[in-house]
mmCIF file of C-alpha atoms in Angstrom:
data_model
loop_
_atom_site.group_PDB
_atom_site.id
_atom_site.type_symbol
_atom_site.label_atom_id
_atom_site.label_comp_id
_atom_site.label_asym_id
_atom_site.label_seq_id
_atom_site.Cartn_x
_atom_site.Cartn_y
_atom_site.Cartn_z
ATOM 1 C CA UNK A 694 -26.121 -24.318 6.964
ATOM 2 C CA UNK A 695 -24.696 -24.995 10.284
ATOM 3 C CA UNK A 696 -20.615 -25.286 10.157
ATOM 4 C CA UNK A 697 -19.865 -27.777 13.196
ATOM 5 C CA UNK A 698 -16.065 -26.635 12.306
ATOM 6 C CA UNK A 699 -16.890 -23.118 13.461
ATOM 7 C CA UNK A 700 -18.422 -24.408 17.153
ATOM 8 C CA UNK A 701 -14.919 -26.249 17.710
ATOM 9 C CA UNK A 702 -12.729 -23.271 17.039
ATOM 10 C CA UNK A 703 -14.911 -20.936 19.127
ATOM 11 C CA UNK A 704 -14.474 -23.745 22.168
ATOM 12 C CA UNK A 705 -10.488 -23.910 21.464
ATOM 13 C CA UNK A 706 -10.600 -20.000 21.254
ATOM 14 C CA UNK A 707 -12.446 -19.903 24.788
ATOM 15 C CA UNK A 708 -11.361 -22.962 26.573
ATOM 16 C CA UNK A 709 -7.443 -23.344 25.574
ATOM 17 C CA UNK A 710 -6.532 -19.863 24.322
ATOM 18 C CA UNK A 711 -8.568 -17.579 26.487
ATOM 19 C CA UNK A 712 -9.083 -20.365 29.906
ATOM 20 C CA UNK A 713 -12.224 -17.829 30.044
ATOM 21 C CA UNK A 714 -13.420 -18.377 33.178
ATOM 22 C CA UNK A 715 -17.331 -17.554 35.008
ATOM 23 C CA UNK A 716 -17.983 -13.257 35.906
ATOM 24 C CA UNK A 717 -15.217 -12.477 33.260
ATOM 25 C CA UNK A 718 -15.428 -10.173 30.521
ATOM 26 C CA UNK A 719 -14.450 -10.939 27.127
ATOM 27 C CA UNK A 720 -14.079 -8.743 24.119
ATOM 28 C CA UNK A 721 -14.614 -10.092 20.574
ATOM 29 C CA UNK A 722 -13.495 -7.628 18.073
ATOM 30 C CA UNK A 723 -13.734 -8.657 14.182
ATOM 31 C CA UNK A 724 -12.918 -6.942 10.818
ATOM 32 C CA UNK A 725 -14.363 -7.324 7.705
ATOM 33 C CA UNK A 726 -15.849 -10.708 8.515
ATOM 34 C CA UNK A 727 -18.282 -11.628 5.897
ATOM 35 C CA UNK A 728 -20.324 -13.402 8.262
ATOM 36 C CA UNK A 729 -21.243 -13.373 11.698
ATOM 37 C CA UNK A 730 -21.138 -17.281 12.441
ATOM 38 C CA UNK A 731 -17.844 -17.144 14.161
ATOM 39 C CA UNK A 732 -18.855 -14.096 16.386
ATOM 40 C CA UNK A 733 -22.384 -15.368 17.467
ATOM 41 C CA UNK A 734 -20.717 -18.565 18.731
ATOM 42 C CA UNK A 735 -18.471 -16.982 20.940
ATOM 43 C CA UNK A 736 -20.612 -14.549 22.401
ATOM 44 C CA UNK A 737 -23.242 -17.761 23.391
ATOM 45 C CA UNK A 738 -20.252 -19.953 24.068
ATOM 46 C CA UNK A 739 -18.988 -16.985 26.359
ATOM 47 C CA UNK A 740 -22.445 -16.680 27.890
ATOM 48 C CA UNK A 741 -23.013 -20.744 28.521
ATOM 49 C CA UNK A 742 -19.438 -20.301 30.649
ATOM 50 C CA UNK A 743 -21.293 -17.366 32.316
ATOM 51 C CA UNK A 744 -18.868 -15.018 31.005
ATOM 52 C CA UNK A 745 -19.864 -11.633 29.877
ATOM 53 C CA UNK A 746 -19.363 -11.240 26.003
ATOM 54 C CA UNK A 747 -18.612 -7.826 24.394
ATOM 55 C CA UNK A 748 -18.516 -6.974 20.857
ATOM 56 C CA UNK A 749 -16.531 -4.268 18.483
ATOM 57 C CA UNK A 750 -17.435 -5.212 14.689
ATOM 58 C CA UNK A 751 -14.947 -3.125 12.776
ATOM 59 C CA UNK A 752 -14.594 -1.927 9.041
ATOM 60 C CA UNK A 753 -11.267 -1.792 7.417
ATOM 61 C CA UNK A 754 -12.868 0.690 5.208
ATOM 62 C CA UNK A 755 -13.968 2.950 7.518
ATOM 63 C CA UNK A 756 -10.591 2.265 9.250
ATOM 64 C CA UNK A 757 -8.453 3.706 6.436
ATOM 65 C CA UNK A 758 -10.286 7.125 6.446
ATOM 66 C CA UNK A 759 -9.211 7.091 10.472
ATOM 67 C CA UNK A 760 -5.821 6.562 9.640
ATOM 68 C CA UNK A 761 -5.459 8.395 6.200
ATOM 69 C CA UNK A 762 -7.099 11.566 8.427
ATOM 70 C CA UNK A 763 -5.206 10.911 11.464
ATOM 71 C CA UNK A 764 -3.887 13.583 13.692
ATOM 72 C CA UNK A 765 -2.196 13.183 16.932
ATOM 73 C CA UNK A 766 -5.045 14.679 18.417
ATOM 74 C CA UNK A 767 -7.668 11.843 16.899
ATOM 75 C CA UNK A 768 -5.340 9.113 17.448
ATOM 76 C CA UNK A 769 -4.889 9.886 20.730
ATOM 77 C CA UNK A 770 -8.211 10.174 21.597
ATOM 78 C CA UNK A 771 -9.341 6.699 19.839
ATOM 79 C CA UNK A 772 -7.056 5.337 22.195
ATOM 80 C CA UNK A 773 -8.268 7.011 25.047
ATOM 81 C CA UNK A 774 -12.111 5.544 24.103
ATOM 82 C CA UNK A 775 -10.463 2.238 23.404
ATOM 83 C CA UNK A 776 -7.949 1.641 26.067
ATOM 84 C CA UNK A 777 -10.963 2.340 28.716
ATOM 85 C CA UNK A 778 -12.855 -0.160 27.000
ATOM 86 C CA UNK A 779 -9.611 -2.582 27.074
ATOM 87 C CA UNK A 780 -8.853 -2.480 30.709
ATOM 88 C CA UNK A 781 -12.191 -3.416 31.205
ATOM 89 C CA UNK A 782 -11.955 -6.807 30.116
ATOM 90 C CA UNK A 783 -9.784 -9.947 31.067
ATOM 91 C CA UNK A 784 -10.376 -11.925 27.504
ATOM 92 C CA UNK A 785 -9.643 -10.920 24.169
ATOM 93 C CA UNK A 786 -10.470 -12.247 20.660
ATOM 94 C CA UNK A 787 -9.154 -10.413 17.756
ATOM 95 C CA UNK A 788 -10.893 -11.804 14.354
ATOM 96 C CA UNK A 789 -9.396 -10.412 11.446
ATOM 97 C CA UNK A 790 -10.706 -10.592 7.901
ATOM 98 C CA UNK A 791 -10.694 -8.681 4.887
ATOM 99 C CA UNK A 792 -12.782 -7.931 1.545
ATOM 100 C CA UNK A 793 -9.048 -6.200 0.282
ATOM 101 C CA UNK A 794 -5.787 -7.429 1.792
ATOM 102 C CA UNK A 795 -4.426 -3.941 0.322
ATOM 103 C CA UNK A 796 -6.628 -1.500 1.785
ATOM 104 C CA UNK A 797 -3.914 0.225 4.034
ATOM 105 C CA UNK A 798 -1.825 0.624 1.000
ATOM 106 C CA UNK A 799 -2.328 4.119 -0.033
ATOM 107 C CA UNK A 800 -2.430 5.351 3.924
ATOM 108 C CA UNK A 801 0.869 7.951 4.088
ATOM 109 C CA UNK A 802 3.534 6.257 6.219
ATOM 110 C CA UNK A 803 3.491 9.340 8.511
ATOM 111 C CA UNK A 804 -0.234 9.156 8.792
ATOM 112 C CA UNK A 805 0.088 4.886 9.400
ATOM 113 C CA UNK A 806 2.994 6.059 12.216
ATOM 114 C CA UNK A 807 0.727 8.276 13.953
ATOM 115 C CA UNK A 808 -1.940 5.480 14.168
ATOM 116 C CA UNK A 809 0.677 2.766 15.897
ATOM 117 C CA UNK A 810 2.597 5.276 18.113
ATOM 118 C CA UNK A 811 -0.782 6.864 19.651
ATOM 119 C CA UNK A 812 -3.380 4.358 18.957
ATOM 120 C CA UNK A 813 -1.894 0.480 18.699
ATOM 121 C CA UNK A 814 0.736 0.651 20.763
ATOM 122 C CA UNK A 815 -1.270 2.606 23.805
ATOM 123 C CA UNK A 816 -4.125 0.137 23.715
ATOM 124 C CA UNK A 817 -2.807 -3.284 21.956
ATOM 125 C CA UNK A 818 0.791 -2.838 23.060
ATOM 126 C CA UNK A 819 0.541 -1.058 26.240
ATOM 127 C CA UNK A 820 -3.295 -2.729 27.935
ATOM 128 C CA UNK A 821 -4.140 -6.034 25.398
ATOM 129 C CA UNK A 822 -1.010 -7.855 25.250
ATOM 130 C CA UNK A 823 0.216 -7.660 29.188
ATOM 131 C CA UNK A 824 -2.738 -7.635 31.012
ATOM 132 C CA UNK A 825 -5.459 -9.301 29.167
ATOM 133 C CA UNK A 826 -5.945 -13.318 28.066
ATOM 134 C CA UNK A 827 -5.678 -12.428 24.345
ATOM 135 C CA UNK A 828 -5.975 -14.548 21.159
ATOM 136 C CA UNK A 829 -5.848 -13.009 17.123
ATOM 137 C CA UNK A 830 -6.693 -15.076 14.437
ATOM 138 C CA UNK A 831 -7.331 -14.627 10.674
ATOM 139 C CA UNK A 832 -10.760 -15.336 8.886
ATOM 140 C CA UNK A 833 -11.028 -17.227 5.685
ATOM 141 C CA UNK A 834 -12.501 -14.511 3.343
ATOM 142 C CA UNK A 835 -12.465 -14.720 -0.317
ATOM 143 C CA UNK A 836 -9.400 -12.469 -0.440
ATOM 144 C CA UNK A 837 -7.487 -14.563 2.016
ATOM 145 C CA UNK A 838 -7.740 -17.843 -0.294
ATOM 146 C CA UNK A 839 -6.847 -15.810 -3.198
ATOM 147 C CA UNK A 840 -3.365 -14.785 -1.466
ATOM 148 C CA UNK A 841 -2.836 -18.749 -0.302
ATOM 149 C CA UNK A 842 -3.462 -19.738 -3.779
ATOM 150 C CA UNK A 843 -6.956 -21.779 -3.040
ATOM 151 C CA UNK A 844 -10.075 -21.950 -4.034
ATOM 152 C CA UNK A 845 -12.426 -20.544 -1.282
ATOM 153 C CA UNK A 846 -13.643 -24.176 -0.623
ATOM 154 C CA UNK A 847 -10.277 -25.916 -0.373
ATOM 155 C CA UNK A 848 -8.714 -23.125 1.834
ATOM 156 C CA UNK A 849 -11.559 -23.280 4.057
ATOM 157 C CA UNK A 850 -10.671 -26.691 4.881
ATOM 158 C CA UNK A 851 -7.216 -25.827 4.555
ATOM 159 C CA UNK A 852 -7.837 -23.232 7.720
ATOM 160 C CA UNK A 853 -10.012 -25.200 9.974
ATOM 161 C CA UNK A 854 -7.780 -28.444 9.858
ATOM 162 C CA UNK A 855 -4.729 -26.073 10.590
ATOM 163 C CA UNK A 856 -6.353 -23.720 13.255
ATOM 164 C CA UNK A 857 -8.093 -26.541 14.872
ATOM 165 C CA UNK A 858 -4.503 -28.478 15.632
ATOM 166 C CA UNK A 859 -3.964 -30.775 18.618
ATOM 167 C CA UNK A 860 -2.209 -28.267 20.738
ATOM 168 C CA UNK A 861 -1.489 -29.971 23.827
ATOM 169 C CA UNK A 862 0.397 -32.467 21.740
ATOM 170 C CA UNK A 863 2.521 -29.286 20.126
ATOM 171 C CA UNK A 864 3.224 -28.162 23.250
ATOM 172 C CA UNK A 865 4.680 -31.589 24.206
ATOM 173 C CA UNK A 866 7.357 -31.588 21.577
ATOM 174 C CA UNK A 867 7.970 -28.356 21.463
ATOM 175 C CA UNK A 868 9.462 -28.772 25.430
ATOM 176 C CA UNK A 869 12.835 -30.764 24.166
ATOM 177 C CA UNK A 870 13.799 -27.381 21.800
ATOM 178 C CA UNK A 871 12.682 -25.233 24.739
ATOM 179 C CA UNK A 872 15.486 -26.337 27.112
ATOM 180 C CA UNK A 873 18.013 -26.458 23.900
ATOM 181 C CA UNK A 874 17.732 -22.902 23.691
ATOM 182 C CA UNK A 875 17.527 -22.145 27.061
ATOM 183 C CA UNK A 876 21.204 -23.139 27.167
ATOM 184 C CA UNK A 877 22.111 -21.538 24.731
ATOM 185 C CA UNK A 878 24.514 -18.650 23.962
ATOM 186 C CA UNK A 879 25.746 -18.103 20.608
ATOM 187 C CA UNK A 880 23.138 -18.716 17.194
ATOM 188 C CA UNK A 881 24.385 -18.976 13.931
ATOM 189 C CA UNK A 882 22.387 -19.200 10.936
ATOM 190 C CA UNK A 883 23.317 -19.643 6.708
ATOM 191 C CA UNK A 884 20.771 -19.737 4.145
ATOM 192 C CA UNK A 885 21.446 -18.392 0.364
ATOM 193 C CA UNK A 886 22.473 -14.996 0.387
ATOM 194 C CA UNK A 887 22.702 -15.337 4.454
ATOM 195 C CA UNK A 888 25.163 -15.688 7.131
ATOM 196 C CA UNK A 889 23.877 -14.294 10.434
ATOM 197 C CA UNK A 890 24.854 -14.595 14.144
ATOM 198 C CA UNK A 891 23.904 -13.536 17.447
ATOM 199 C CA UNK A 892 23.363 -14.703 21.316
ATOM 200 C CA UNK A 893 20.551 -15.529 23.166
ATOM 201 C CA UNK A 894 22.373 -15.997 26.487
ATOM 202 C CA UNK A 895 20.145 -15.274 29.366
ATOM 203 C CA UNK A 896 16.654 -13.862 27.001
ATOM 204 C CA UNK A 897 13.296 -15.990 28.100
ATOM 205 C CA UNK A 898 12.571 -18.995 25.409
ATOM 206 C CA UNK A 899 8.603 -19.044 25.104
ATOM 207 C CA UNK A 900 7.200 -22.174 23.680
ATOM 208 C CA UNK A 901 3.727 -21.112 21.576
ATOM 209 C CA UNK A 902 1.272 -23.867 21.168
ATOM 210 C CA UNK A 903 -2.697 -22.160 20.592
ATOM 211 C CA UNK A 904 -2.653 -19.849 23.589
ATOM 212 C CA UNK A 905 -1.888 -16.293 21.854
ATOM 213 C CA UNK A 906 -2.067 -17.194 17.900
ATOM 214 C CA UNK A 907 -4.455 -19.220 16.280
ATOM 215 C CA UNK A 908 -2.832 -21.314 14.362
ATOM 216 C CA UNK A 909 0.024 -21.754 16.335
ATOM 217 C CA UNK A 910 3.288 -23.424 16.143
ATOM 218 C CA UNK A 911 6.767 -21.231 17.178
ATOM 219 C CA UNK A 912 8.949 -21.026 19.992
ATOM 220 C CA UNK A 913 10.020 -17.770 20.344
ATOM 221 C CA UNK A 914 13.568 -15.709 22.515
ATOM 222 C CA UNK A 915 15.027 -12.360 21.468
ATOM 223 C CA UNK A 916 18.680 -11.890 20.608
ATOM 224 C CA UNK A 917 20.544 -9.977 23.113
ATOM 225 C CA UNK A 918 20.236 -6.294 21.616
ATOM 226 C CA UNK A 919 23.146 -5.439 20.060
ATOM 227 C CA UNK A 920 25.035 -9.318 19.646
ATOM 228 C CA UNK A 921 23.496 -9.419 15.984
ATOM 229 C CA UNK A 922 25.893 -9.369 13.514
ATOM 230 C CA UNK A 923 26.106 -10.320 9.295
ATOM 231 C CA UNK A 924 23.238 -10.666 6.211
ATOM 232 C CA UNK A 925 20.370 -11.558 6.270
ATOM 233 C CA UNK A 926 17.925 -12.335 2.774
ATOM 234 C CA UNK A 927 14.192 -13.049 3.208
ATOM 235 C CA UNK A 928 13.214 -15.321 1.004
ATOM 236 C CA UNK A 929 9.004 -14.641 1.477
ATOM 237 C CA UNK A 930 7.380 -11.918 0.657
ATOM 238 C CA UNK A 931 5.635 -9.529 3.881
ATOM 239 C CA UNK A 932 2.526 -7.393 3.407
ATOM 240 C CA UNK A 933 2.831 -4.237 6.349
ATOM 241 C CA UNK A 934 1.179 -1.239 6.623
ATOM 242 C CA UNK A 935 -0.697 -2.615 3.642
ATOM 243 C CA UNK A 936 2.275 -2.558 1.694
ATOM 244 C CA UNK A 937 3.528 -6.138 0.065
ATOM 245 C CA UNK A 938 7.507 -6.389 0.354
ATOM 246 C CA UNK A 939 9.875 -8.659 -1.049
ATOM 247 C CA UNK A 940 13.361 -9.195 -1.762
ATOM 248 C CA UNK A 941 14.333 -8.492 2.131
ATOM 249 C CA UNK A 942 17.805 -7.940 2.797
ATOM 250 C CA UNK A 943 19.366 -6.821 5.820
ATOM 251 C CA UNK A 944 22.583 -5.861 7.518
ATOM 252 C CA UNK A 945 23.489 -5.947 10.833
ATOM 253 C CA UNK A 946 26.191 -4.022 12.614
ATOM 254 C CA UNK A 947 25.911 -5.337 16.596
ATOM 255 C CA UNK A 948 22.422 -5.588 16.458
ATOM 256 C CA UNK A 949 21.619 -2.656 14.478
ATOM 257 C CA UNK A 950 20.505 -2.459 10.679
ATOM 258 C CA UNK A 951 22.600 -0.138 8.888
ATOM 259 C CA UNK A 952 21.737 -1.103 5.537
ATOM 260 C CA UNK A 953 17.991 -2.208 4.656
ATOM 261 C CA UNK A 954 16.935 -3.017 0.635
ATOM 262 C CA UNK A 955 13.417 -4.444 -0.702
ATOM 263 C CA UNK A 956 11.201 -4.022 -3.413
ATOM 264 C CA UNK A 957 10.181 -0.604 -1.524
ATOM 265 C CA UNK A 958 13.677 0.346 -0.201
ATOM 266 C CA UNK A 959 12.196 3.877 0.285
ATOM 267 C CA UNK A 960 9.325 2.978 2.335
ATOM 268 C CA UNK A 961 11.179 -0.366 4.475
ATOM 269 C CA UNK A 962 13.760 2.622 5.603
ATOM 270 C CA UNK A 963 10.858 5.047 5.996
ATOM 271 C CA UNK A 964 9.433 2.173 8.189
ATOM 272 C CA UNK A 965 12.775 1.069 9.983
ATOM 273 C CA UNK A 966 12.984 5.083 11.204
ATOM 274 C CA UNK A 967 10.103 5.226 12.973
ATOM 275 C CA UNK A 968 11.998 5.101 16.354
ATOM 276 C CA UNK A 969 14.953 4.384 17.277
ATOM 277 C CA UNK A 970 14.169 0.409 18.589
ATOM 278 C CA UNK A 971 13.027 0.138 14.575
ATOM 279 C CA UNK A 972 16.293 -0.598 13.642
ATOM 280 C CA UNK A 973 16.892 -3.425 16.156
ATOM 281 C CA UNK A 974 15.182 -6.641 16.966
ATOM 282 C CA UNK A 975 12.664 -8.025 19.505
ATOM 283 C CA UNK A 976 12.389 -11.425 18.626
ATOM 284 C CA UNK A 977 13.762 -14.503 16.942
ATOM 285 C CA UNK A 978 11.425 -17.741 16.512
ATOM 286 C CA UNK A 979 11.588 -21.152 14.716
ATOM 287 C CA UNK A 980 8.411 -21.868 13.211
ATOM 288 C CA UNK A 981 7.349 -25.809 13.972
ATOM 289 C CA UNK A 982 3.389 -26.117 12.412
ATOM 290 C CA UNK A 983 4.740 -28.535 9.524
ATOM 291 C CA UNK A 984 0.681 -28.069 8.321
ATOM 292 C CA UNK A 985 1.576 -25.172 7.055
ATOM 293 C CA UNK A 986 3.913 -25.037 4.396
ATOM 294 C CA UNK A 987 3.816 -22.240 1.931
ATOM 295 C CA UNK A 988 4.143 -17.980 2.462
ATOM 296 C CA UNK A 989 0.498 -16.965 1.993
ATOM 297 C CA UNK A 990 1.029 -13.220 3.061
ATOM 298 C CA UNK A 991 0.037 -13.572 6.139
ATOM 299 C CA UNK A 992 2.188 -13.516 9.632
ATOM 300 C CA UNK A 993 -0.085 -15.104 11.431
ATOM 301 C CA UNK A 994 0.332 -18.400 9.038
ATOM 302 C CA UNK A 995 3.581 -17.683 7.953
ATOM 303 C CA UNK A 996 5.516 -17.496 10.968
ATOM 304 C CA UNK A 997 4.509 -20.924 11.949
ATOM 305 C CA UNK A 998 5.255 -22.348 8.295
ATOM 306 C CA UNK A 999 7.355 -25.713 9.216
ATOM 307 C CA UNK A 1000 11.164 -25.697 8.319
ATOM 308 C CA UNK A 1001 11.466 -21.642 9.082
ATOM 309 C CA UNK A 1002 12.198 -18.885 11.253
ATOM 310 C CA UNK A 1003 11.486 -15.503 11.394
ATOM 311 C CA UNK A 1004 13.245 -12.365 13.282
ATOM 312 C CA UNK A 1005 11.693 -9.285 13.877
ATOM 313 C CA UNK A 1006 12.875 -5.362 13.607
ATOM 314 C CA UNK A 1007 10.831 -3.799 16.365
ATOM 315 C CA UNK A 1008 9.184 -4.063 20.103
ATOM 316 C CA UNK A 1009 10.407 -7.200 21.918
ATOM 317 C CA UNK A 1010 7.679 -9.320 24.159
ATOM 318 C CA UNK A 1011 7.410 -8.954 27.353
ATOM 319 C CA UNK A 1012 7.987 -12.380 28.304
ATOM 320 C CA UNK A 1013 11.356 -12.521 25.990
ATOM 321 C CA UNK A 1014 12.235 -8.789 26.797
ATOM 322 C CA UNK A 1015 15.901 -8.184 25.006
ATOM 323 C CA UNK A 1016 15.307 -4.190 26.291
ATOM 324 C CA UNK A 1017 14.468 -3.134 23.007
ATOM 325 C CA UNK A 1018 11.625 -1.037 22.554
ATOM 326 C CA UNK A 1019 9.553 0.357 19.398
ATOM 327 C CA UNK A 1020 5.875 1.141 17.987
ATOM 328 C CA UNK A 1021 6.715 -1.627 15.049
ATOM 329 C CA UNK A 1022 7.092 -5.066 15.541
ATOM 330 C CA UNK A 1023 7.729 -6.571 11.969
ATOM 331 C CA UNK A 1024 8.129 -10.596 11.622
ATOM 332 C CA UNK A 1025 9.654 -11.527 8.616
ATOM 333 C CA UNK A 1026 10.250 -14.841 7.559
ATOM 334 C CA UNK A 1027 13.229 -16.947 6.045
ATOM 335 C CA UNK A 1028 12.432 -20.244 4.778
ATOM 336 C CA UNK A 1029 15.369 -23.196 5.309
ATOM 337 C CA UNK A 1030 13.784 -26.313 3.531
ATOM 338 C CA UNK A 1031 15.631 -27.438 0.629
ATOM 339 C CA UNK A 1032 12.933 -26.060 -1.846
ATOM 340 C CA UNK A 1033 13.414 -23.010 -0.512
ATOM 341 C CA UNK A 1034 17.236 -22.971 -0.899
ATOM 342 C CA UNK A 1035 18.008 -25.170 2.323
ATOM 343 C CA UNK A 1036 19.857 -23.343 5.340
ATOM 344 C CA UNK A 1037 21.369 -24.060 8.390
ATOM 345 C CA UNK A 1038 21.201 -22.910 12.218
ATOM 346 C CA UNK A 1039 23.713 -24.020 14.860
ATOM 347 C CA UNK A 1040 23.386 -23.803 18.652
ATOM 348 C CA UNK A 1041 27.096 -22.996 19.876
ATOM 349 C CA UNK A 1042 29.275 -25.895 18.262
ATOM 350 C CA UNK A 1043 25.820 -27.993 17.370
ATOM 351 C CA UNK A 1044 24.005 -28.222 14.350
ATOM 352 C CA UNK A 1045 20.644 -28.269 15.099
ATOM 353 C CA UNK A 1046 18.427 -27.499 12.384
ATOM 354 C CA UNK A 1047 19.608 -28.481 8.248
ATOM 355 C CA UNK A 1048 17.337 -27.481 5.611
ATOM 356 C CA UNK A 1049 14.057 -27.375 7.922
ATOM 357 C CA UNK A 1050 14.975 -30.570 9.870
ATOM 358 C CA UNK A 1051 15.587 -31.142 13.160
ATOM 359 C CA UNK A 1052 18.439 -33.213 13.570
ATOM 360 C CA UNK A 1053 18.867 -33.763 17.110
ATOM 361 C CA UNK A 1054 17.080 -37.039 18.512
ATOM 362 C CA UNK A 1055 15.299 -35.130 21.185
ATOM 363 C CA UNK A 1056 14.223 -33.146 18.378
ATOM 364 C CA UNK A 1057 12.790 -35.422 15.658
ATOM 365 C CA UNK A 1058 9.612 -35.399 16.688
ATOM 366 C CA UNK A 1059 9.187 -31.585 15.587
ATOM 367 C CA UNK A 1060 9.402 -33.312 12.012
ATOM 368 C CA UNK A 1061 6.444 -35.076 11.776
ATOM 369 C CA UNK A 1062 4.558 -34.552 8.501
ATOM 370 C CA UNK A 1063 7.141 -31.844 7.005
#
């Protein structure tokens, strides 16, 4: 049967994400999908625009006997074949499913370090994310409900209401807490088990509204590289590398971690010494989709979830560049609504956030529905 769902989030993914425009070419890659419906509709929705569709259908599978064989020698050359293929295009579309959420975890870190320091980061990092009109989005698989806690039915209608948001209306309110932490210098955050600060004097604020991430809702700076100081405790769990973590902690030392603990306190350090920008972090963000409202193991959901924010060990954007540089890029989420424990973040001398709410006027409209 026909899903009239699907032919709306193709147009979103082409029209407002990708502005894909006549002559260009557009790349749809997807993983594990376990149907084609999504892909078919962009390539003849990228065709009616008179854009020329390409397609990479990828299988996690086969992708964990790349990476559990990898070499420097085979990683480089996959990005070699794919990086060609990458500056190729101007468009992107990333769909990412999976049969097994899990199938990365038994790949040897050094093996899984190898893959993002000579494969990702030379194509994705270095060609996708600055030169191309690029949007990644998660599929709702079987696996995927499972992790959200849903029946396949009811997270299917979960993910098409959410990915499918009025994003020109985000956008709109998400302008007042733009030009808040534009002028901005000093950030100060509690939470349980929390008391962080840092500055983001002078870093880029990027509002995110449907153009990069599908679903959307963040607005996203870096803190200056070395202002970070204090704990911080996660209070959601993070799947990376394949590997699901919990029980975050961190502390900072002017902007570096020097301590690091988790469930996996072997393999988060393991992780966090992968380069020397590891260590440090890229990005800060406040989450504002208030449709989505519990961790489902997933950043691309979680990092919008309403009420949070997450900061992020690793490679710093482009747009927001703090200096720091790494092949990881790791956004991990803290939770301030009070049935998560509550928490507060200040802007200088000004509270601005208390347990998830906005509590400026010219903020209050980033509260709807939380």
């Amino acid at each position: 049967m026909h899903d009239s769902r699907i032919d709306k989030l193709a147009n979103l993914l082409l029209d407002h994400s990708c502005s894909l425009k006549s002559g260009e070419h557009i790349l749809i890659e997807a993983f594990d999908l376990p149907e084609p419906n999504l892909v078919t509709a962009l390539v003849e929705g990228a065709a009616e625009r008179g854009a020329v569709p390409l397609v990479s259908w990828k299988n996690n599978a086969i992708l964990r006997s790349l990476y559990r064989t990898a070499t420097e020698a085979s990683m480089k050359a996959a990005a070699e074949f794919e990086g060609a293929r990458m500056k190729s295009v101007q468009a992107y579309v990333g769909i990412r499913g999976a049969y097994n959420s899990s199938q990365f975890a038994d790949v040897p870190h050094d093996r899984m370090d190898l893959f993002q320091q000579h494969w990702w980061k030379q194509v994705h990092g270095a060609v996708r994310v600055p030169d191309t009109k690029w949007v990644v989005l998660r599929y709702p698989t079987d696996s995927f409900a499972q992790a959200a806690n849903k029946s396949t039915s009811a997270f299917e209608d979960f993910f098409f209401d959410v990915c499918t948001a009025d994003y020109k209306a985000m956008g709109k309110a998400q302008e007042p807490l733009v030009a808040r932490m534009q002028a901005a210098d000093r950030v100060r955050i509690t939470a349980p088990g929390t008391a962080l600060e840092f500055s983001i004097k002078d870093i880029p604020v990027i509002p995110c509204n449907g153009e990069r991430n599908i679903p959307d809702g963040e607005v996203f700076t870096a803190p200056v590289r070395d202002s970070i100081n204090g704990i911080i405790r996660f209070n959601t769990q993070s799947r990376y590398q394949g590997t699901v973590f919990s029980d975050i902690e961190f502390e900072f030392k002017d902007g570096k971690i020097i301590r690091a603990e988790s469930s996996d306190t072997e393999r988060i350090n393991a992780i966090l010494d992968s380069d020397e920008g590891a260590r440090y972090c890229g990005e800060w963000s406040l989450g504002t989709n208030n449709r989505v409202r519990e961790p489902m193991l997933d950043t691309l959901f979680d990092e919008k979830i309403g009420g949070s924010f997450h900061l992020t060990p690793g490679q710093a954007y482009e747009e927001a560049d703090n200096g720091n540089n790494s092949r990881i890029h790791w956004d991990l989420v803290l939770i301030q609504r009070a049935d998560y424990g509550g928490g507060d973040i200040w802007f200088d001398d000004e509270l601005i956030r208390k347990d998830g709410h906005f509590l400026p006027a010219d903020l209050k409209e980033l509260n709807a529905g939380l």
